[in-house]
Coordinates of C-alpha atoms and ligand atoms in Angstrom, one line a residue:
X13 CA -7.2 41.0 38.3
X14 CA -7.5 44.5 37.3
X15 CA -7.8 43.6 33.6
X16 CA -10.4 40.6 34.3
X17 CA -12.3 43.6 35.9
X18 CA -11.8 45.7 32.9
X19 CA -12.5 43.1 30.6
X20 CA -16.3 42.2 32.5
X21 CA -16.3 45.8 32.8
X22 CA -16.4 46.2 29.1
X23 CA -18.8 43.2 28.3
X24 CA -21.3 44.7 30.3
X25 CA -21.1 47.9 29.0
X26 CA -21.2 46.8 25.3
X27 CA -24.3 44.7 26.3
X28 CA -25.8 47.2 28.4
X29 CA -25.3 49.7 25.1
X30 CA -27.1 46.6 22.7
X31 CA -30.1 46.1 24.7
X32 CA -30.4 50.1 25.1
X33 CA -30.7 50.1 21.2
X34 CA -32.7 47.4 21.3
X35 CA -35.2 49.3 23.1
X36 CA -34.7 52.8 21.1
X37 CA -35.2 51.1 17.9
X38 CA -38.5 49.4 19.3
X39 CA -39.6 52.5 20.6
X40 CA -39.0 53.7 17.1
X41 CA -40.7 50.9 15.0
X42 CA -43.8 51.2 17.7
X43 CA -43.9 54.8 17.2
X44 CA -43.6 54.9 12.9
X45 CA -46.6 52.2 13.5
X46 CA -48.8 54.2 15.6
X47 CA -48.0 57.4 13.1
X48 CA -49.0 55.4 9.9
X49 CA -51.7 54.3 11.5
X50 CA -53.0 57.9 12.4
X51 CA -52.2 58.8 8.9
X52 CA -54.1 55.9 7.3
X53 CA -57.1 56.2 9.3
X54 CA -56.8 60.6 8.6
X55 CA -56.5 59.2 4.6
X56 CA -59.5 56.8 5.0
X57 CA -61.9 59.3 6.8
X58 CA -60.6 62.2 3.8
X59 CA -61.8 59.8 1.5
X60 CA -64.9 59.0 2.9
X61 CA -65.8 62.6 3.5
X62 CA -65.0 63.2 -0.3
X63 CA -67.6 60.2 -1.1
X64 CA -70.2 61.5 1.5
X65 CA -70.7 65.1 -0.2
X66 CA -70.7 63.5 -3.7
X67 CA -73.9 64.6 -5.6
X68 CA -75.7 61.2 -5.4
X69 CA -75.1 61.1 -1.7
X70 CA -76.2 64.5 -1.2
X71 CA -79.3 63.6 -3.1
X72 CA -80.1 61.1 -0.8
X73 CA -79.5 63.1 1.9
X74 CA -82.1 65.3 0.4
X75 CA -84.2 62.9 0.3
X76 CA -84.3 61.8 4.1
X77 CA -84.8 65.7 5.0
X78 CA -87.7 66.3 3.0
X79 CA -89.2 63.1 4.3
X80 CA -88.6 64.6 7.8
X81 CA -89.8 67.9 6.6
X82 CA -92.8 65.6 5.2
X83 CA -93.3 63.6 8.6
X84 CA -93.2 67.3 10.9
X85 CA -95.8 68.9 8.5
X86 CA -98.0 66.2 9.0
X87 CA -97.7 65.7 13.0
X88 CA -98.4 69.6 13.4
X89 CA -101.5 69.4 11.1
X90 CA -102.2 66.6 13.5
X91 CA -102.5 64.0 10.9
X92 CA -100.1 61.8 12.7
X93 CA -98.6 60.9 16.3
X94 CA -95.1 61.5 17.3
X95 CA -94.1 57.7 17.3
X96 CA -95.5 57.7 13.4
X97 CA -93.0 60.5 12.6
X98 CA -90.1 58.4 13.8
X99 CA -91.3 55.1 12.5
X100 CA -92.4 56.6 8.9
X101 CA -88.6 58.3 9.3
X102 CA -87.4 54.8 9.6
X103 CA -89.4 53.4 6.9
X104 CA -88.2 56.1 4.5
X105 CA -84.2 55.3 5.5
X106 CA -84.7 51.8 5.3
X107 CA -85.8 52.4 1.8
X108 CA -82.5 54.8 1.3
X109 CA -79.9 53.3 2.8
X110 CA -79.8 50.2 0.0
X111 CA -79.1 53.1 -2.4
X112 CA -76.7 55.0 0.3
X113 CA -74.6 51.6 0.9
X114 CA -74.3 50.9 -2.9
X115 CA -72.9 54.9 -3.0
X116 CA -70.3 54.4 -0.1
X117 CA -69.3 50.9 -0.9
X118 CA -69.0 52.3 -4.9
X119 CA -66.9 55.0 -3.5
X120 CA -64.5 52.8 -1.1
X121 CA -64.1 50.3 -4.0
X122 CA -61.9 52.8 -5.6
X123 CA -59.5 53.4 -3.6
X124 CA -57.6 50.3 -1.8
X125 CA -58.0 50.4 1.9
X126 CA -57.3 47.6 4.0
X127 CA -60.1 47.5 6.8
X128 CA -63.7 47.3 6.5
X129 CA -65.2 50.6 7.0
X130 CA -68.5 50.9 8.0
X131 CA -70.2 54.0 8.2
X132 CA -74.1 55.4 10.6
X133 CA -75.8 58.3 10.2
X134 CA -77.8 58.5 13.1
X135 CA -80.9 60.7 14.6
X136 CA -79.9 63.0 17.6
X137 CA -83.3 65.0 17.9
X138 CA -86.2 66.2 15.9
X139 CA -87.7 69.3 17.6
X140 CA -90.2 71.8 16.6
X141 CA -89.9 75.5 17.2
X142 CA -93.1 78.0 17.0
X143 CA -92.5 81.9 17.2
X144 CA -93.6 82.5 20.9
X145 CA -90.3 80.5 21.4
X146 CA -92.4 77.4 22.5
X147 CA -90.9 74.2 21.7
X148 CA -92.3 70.9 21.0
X149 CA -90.1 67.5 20.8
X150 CA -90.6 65.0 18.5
X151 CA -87.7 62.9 18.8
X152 CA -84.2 63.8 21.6
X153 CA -81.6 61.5 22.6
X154 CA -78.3 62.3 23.0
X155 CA -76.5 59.4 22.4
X156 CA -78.3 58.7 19.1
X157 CA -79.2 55.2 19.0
X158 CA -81.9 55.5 16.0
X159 CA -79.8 54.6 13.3
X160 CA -80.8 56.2 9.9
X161 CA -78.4 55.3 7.2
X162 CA -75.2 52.7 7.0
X163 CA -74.6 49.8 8.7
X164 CA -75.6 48.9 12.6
X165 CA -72.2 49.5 14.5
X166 CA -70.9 46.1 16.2
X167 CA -68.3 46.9 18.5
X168 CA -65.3 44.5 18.5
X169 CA -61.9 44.4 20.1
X170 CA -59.8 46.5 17.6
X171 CA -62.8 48.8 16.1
X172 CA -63.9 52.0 17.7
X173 CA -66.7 54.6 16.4
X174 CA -65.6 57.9 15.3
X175 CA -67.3 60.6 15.6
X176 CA -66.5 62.2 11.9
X177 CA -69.0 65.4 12.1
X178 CA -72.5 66.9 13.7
X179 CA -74.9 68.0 11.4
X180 CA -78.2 70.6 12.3
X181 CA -81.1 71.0 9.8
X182 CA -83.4 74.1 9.9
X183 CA -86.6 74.7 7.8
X184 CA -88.9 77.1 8.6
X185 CA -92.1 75.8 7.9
X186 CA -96.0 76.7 7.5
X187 CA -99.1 74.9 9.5
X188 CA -102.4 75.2 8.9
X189 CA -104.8 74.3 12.2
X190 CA -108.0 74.8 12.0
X191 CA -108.0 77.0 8.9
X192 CA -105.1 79.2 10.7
X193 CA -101.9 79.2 9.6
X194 CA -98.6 79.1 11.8
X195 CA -95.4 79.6 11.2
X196 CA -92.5 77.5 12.5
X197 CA -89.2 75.7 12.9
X198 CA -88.0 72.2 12.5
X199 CA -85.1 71.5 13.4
X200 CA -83.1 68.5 12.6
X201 CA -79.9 66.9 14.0
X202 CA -77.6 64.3 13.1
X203 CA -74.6 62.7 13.8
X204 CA -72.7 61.0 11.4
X205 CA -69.9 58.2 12.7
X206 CA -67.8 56.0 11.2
X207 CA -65.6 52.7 12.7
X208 CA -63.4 50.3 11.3
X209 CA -64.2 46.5 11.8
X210 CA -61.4 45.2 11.9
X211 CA -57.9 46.4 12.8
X212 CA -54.6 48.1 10.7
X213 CA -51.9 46.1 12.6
X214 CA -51.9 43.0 10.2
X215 CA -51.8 45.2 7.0
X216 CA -49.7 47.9 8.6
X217 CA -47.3 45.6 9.9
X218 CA -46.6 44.0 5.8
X219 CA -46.5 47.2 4.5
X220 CA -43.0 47.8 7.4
X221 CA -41.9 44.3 7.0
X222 CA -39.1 45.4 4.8
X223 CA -38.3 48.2 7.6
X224 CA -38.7 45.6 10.3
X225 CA -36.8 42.9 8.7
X226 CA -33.7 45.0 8.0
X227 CA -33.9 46.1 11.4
X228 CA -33.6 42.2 13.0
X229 CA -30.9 41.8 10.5
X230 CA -29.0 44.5 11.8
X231 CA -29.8 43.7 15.4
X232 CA -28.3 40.4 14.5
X233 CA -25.5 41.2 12.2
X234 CA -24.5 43.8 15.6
X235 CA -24.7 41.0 18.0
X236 CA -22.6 38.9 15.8
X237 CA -20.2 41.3 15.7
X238 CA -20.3 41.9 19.8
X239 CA -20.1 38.2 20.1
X240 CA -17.1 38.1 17.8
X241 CA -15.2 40.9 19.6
X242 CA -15.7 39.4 23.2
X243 CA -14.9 36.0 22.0
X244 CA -11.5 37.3 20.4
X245 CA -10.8 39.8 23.7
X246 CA -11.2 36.8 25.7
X247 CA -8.4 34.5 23.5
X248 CA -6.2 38.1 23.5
X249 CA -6.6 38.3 27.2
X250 CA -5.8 34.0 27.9
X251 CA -2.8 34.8 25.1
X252 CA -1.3 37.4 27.5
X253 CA -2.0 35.4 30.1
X254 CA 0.4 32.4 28.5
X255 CA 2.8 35.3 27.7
X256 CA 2.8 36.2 31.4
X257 CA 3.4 32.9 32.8
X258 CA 6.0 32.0 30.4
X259 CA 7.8 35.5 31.7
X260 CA 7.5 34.5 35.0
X261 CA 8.7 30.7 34.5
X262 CA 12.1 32.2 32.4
X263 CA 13.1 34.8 35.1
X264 CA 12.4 32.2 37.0
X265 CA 15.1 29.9 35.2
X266 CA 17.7 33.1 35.0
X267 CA 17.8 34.0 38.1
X268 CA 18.7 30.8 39.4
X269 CA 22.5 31.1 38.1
X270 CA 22.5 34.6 38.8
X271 CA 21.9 34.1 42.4
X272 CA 24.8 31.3 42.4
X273 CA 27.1 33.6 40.9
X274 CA 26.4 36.0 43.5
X275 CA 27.3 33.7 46.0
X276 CA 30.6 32.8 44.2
X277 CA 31.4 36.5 43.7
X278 CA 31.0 36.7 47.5
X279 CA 32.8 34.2 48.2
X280 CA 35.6 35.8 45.8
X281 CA 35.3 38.5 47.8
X282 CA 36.4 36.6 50.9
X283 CA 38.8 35.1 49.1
X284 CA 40.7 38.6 47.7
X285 CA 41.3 39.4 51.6
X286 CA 43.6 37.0 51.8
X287 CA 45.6 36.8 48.7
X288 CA 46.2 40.3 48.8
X289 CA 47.1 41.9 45.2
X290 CA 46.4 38.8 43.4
X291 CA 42.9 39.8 43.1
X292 CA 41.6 43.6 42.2
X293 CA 39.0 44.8 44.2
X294 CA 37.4 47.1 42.1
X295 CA 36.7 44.3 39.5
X296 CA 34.9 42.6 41.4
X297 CA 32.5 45.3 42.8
X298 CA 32.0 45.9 39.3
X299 CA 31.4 42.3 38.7
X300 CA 28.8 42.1 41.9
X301 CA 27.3 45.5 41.3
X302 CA 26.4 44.3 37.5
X303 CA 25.1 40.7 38.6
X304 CA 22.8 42.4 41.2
X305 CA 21.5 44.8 38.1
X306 CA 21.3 42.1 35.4
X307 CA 19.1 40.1 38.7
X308 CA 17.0 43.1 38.9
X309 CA 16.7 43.7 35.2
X310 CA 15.6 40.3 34.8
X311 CA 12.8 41.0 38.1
X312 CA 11.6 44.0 35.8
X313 CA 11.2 41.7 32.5
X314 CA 7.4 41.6 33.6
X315 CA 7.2 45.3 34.2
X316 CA 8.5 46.7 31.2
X317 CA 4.7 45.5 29.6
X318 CA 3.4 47.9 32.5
X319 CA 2.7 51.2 32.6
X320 CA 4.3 53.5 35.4
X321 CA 1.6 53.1 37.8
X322 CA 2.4 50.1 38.5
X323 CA 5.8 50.1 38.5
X324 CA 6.4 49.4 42.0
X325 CA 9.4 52.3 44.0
X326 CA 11.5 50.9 46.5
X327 CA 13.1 54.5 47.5
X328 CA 16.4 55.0 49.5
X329 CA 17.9 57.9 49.8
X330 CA 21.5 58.0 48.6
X331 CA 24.0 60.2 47.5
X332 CA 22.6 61.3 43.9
X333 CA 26.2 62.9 42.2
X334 CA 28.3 60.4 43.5
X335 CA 25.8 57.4 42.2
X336 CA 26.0 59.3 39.1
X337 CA 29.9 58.9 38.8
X338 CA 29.5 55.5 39.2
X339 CA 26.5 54.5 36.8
X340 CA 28.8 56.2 34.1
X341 CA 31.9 54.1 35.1
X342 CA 30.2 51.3 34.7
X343 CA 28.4 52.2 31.7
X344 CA 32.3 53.2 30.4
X345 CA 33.3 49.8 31.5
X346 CA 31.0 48.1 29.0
X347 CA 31.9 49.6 26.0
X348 CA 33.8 48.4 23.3
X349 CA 33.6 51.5 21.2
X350 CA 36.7 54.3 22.1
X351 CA 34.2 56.8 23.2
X352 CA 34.7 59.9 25.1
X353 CA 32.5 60.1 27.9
X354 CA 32.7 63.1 30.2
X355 CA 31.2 64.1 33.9
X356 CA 30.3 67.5 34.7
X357 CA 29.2 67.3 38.5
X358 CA 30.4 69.9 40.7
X359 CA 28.7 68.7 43.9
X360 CA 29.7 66.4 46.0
X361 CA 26.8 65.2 48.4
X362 CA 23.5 65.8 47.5
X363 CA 21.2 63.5 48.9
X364 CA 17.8 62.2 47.2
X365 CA 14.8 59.3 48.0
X366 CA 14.4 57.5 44.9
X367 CA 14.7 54.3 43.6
X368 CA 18.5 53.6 42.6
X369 CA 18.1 50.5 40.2
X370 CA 15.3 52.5 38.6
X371 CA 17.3 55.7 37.8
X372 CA 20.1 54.0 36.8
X373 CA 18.4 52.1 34.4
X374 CA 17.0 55.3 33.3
X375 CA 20.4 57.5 32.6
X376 CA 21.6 53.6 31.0
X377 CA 19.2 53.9 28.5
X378 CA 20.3 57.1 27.7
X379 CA 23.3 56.6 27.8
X380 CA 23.5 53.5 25.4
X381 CA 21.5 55.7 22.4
X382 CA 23.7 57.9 23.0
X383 CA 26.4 55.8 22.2
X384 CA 23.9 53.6 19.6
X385 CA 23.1 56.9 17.5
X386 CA 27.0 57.5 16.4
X387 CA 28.7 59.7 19.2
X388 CA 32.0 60.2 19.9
X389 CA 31.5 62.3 22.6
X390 CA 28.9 62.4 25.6
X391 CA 28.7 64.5 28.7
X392 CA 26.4 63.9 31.4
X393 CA 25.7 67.1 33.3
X394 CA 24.5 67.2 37.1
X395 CA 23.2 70.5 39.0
X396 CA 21.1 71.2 41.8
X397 CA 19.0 73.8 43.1
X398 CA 18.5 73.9 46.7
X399 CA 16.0 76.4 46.7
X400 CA 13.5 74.4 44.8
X401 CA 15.2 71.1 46.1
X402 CA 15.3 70.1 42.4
X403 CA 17.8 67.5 40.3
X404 CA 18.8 68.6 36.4
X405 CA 20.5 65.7 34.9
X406 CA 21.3 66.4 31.2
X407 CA 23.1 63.9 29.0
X408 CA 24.5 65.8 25.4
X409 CA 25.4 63.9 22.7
X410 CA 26.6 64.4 19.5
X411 CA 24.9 62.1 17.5
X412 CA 22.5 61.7 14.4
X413 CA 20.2 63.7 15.9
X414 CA 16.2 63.6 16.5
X415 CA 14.4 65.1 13.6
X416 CA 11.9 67.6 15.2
X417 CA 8.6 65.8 13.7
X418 CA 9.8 62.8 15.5
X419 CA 10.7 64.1 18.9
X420 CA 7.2 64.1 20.7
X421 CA 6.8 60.1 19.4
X422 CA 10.1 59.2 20.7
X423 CA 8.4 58.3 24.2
X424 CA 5.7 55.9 22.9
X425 CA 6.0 52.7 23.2
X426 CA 7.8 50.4 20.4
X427 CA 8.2 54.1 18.8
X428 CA 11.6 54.3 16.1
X429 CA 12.7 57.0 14.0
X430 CA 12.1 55.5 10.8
X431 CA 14.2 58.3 9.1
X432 CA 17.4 56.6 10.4
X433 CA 19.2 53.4 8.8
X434 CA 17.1 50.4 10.9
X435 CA 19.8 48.4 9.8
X436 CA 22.7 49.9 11.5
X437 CA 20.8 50.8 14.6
X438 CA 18.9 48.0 16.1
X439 CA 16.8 48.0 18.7
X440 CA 12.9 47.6 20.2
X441 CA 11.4 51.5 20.7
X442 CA 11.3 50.2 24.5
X443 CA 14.4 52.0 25.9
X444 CA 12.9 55.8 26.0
X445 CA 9.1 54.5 26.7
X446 CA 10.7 52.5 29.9
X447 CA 12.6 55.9 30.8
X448 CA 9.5 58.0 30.6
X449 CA 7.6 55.9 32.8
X450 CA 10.4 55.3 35.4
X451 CA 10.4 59.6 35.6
X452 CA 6.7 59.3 35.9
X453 CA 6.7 57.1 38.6
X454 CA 9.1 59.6 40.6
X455 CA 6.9 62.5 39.5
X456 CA 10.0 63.8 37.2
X457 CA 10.0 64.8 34.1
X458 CA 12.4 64.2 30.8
X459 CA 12.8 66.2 27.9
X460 CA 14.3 66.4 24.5
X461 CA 16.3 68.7 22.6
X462 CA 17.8 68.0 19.1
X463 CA 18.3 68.9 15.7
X464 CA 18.8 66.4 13.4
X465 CA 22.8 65.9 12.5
X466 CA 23.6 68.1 15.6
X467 CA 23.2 65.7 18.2
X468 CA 21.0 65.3 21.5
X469 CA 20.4 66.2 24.5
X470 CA 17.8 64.7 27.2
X471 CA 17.4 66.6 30.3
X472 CA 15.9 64.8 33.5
X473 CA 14.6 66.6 36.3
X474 CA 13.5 65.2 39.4
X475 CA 12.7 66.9 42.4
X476 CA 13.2 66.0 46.3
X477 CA 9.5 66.2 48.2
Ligands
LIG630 P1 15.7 49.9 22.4 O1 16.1 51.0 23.3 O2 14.3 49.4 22.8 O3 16.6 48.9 22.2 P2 15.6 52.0 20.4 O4 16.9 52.6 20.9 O5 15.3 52.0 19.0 O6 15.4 50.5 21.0 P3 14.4 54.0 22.2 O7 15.6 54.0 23.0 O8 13.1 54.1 22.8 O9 14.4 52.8 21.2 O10 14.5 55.2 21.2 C1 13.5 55.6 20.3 C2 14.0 56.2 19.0 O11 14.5 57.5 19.3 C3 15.2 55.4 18.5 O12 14.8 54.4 17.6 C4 16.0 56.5 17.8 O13 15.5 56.7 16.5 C5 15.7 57.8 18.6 N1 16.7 58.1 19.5 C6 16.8 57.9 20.8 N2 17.9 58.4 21.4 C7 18.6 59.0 20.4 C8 19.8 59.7 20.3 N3 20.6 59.9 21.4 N4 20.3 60.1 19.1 C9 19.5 59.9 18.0 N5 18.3 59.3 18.0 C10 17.9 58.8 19.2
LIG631 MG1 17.3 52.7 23.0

């Protein structure tokens, strides 16, 4: 359950990751797009100013402010109206701006840009100054409509009018009414915009296609590879399901004879009462005591994949040195090796809450490298200390040894020194991992001590809450 949880868990969360990328990278792309487009249009309006103050621009530009010099001379000598000032001023631009559109479009032609540019130079106001500070206008509007050279600006969708500078002409001027002469101003504004007809995206968006393109591919080849993991955690996780099953189904199968035999050695038991002698006690609470371990051993088949947190205490408090002296008899009693195995428990009845099978499974293990890693002698060591309520239980060999590079591995799971000859010493790397996490589970600890060739020694401690 808890790894079905993990295992959604973990989907989401790589999901949850790929559509957050997703979204950077878009934000990204959308914002490299908007910056080459600032930059384009900053390049285009650079090269249009460059074209605009070229000399034969310029000299048309001359042109259109003498003819307004031209027009204002002859309005204040009263030759003409204000209306013929403008509409001469328009005549004269219409006959300019063929020349001025040939200039721009000549000048545009050179350099490759994408979009149609069109450009309008356009009359704000035309006003007279005299000394006294009167003023007289010929021609004001703000939003300048009266177009003087360029094209007429269309507005689309995608295009928009920019605003690329404001220009004011002064003159001072000479009039001559009625045989007097005044002096004044003209003064001349104009604005000059310019807007692109049609849009950057299309040309914009070829020029990242290469940018864009590897970025689906990646997107792609990273989903792929999502797709790829899920799909092979998902088989892992039905695989460990089979291997779980298939646990359970052969304990299962064990434990059926075992549970027979323990009837039959009960019934034994029954049966020694009354042949008196004929049968020896002890041998058969040897027999019972190692058929009710080799039952439990099989129930923790499925645990020894787990990690201590779930391996599941059944505390009871018993007499800790005296359970000691017999997990060691028993160990003594299933070897085949002459081995010298020695107590040293001075007290007699210390009590503790733990979980018997557990612990003795523990100081088993230990016991059986002890024996595995080439001793002739081991010594299992009790003491307690009532102050701090706590258990020492050390078990010396003197072995091969643990080379000290090794020792802090020797815990991990499937973990063997590879130093040592695999050949003479079999075994799994389980023994010390399962030992570690049965002292984790009763908040104890276990340590090492060794020096390769010198033997070992593993010290337990375990305290009473
Ligand atoms: P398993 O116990 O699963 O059958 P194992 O004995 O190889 O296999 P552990 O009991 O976890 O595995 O021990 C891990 C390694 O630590 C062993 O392979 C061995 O190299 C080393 N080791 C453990 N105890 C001793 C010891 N008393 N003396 C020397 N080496 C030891
Ligand atoms: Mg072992």
């Amino acid at each position: 359950m808890k790894l079905v949880n993990k295992t959604k868990l973990l989907i989401a969360a790589s999901v949850f990751t790929l559509l957050a990328l997703t979204a950077i990278q878009g934000y990204l792309i959308r914002n490299t797009y908007q910056l080459k487009r600032a930059t384009a249009q900053y390049e285009s309006q650079s090269i249009f100013t460059q074209i605009y103050n070229s000399e034969p621009v310029e000299y048309l530009l001359w042109e259109l402010r003498n003819d307004a010099i031209k027009q204002a001379q002859a309005y204040k000598n009263k030759q003409i109206s204000k209306e013929e000032v403008i509409t001469n001023l328009q005549q004269k631009s219409a006959s300019l701006n063929p020349y001025f559109l040939e200039e721009i479009n000549k000048g545009f032609a050179e350099y490759s840009i994408p979009v149609d540019i069109s450009i309008q130079k356009k009359l704000t106001s035309m006003i007279l100054h005299d000394t006294l500070g009167n003023t007289e206008t010929i021609y004001n509007e703000k939003d300048s409509t009266l177009l003087l050279l360029g094209t007429p600006y269309k507005p689309t969708e995608n295009s928009e009018q920019k605003l690329i500078n404001n220009a004011t002409f002064t003159k001072g001027l000479v009039a001559n009414i009625n045989g007097k002469s005044y002096t004044y101003m003209l003064e001349f504004k104009t604005k000059l915009f310019m807007s692109e007809s049609t849009g950057w995206s299309g040309y914009l968006i070829k020029q990242m296609s290469g940018v864009l393109l590897l970025a689906c591919l990646l997107f792609l080849f990273v989903t792929g590879i999502l797709f790829y993991s899920i799909n092979s955690l998902l088989k892992q996780k039905k695989l460990a399901d089979i291997k779980t099953d298939f646990i359970n189904n052969i304990t299962h199968e064990l434990k059926t004879p075992l549970s027979t035999l323990a009837i039959a050695i009960k019934n034994l038991n029954n049966e020694a009462s009354k042949y008196n002698g004929l049968f020896n006690n002890s041998v058969l609470e040897v027999i019972n005591r190692q058929n009710i371990r080799l039952q439990k051993l099989i129930d923790q088949v499925l645990n020894t994949s787990l990690g201590y947190e779930e391996i599941e205490l059944n505390e009871e408090i018993f007499n800790m040195p005296q359970f000691l002296k017999e997990t060691v008899d028993d160990f003594k009693l299933s070897l085949k090796e002459d081995i010298d195995i020695t107590t040293n428990i001075h007290k007699d009845a210390i009590l503790i809450s733990a979980d018997k099978f557990y612990i003795s499974t523990a100081i088993n293990n230990l016991l059986g490298n002890a024996v595995k890693y080439g001793s002739t002698s081991v010594s299992l060591h009790y003491d307690y200390t009532p102050k701090e309520r706590t258990h020492f239980i050390k078990i010396k060999d003197n072995g091969i040894g643990i080379p000290k590079k090794h020792q802090r591995f020797i815990f991990d799971k499937f973990y063997r020194v590879s130093e040592q000859d695999t050949h003479n010493y079999k075994g799994l790397g389980l023994g010390l991992f399962y030992t570690h996490q049965i002292i984790e589970a009763h908040k104890g600890s276990i340590s090492v001590s060794s020096t390769k060739g010198n033997g070992t020694e593993f010290t337990i401690i375990l305290s009473n809450q």
